[in-house]
Coordinates of C-alpha atoms in Angstrom, one line a residue:
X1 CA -2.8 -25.3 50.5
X2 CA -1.4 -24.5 47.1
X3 CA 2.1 -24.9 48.0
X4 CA 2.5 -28.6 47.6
X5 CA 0.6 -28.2 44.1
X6 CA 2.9 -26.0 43.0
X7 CA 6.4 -28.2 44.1
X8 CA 4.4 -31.7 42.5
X9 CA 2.2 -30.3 39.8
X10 CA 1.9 -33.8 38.9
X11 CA -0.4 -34.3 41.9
X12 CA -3.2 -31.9 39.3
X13 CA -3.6 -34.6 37.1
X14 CA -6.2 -36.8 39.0
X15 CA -8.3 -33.7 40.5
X16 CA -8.4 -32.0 36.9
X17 CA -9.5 -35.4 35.2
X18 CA -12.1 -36.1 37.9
X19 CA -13.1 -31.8 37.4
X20 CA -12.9 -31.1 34.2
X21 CA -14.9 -32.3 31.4
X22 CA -13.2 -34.5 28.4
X23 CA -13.8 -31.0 26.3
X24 CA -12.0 -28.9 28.7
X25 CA -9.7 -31.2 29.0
X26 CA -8.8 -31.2 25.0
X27 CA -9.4 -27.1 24.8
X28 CA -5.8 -27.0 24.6
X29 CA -5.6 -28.8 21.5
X30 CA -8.1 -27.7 19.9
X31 CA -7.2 -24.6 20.5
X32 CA -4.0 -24.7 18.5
X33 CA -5.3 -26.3 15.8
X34 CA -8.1 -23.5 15.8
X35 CA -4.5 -21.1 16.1
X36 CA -3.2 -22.6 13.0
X37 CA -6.2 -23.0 10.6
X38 CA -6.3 -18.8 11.7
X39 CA -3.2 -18.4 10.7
X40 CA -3.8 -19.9 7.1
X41 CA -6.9 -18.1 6.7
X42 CA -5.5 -15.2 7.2
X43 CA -2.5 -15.5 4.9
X44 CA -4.5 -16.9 2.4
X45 CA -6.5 -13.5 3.1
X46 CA -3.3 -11.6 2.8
X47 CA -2.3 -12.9 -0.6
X48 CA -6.0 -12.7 -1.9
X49 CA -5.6 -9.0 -1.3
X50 CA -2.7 -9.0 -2.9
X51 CA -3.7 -10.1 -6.1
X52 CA -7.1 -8.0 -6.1
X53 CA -4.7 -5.0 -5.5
X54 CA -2.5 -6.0 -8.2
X55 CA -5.2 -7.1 -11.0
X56 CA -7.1 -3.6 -9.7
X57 CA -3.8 -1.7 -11.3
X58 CA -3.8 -3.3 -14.7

């Protein structure tokens, strides 16, 4: 049964929209902005420890 889905994975694409909501549908997205807005938060993190650490030995 999964065979032919797996050759033509362009045949998910009607059963996923009908399935899924709009949400799940954009999780992906959202999900790599969310991965990149992390990323920055935690650099900016980073270099905010940085400069504590270096004001902290003056």
């Amino acid at each position: 049964m999964t065979r032919p889905l797996d050759e033509r994975p362009e045949g998910l694409r009607a059963p996923r929209q009908r399935l899924l909501t709009e949400e799940l549908l954009r999780s992906p997205s959202i999900l790599r902005r969310l991965s990149v807005r992390a990323s920055k938060t935690q650099k900016g993190a980073e270099d905010l420890n940085q400069d504590v650490q270096r004001l902290a030995r003056r």
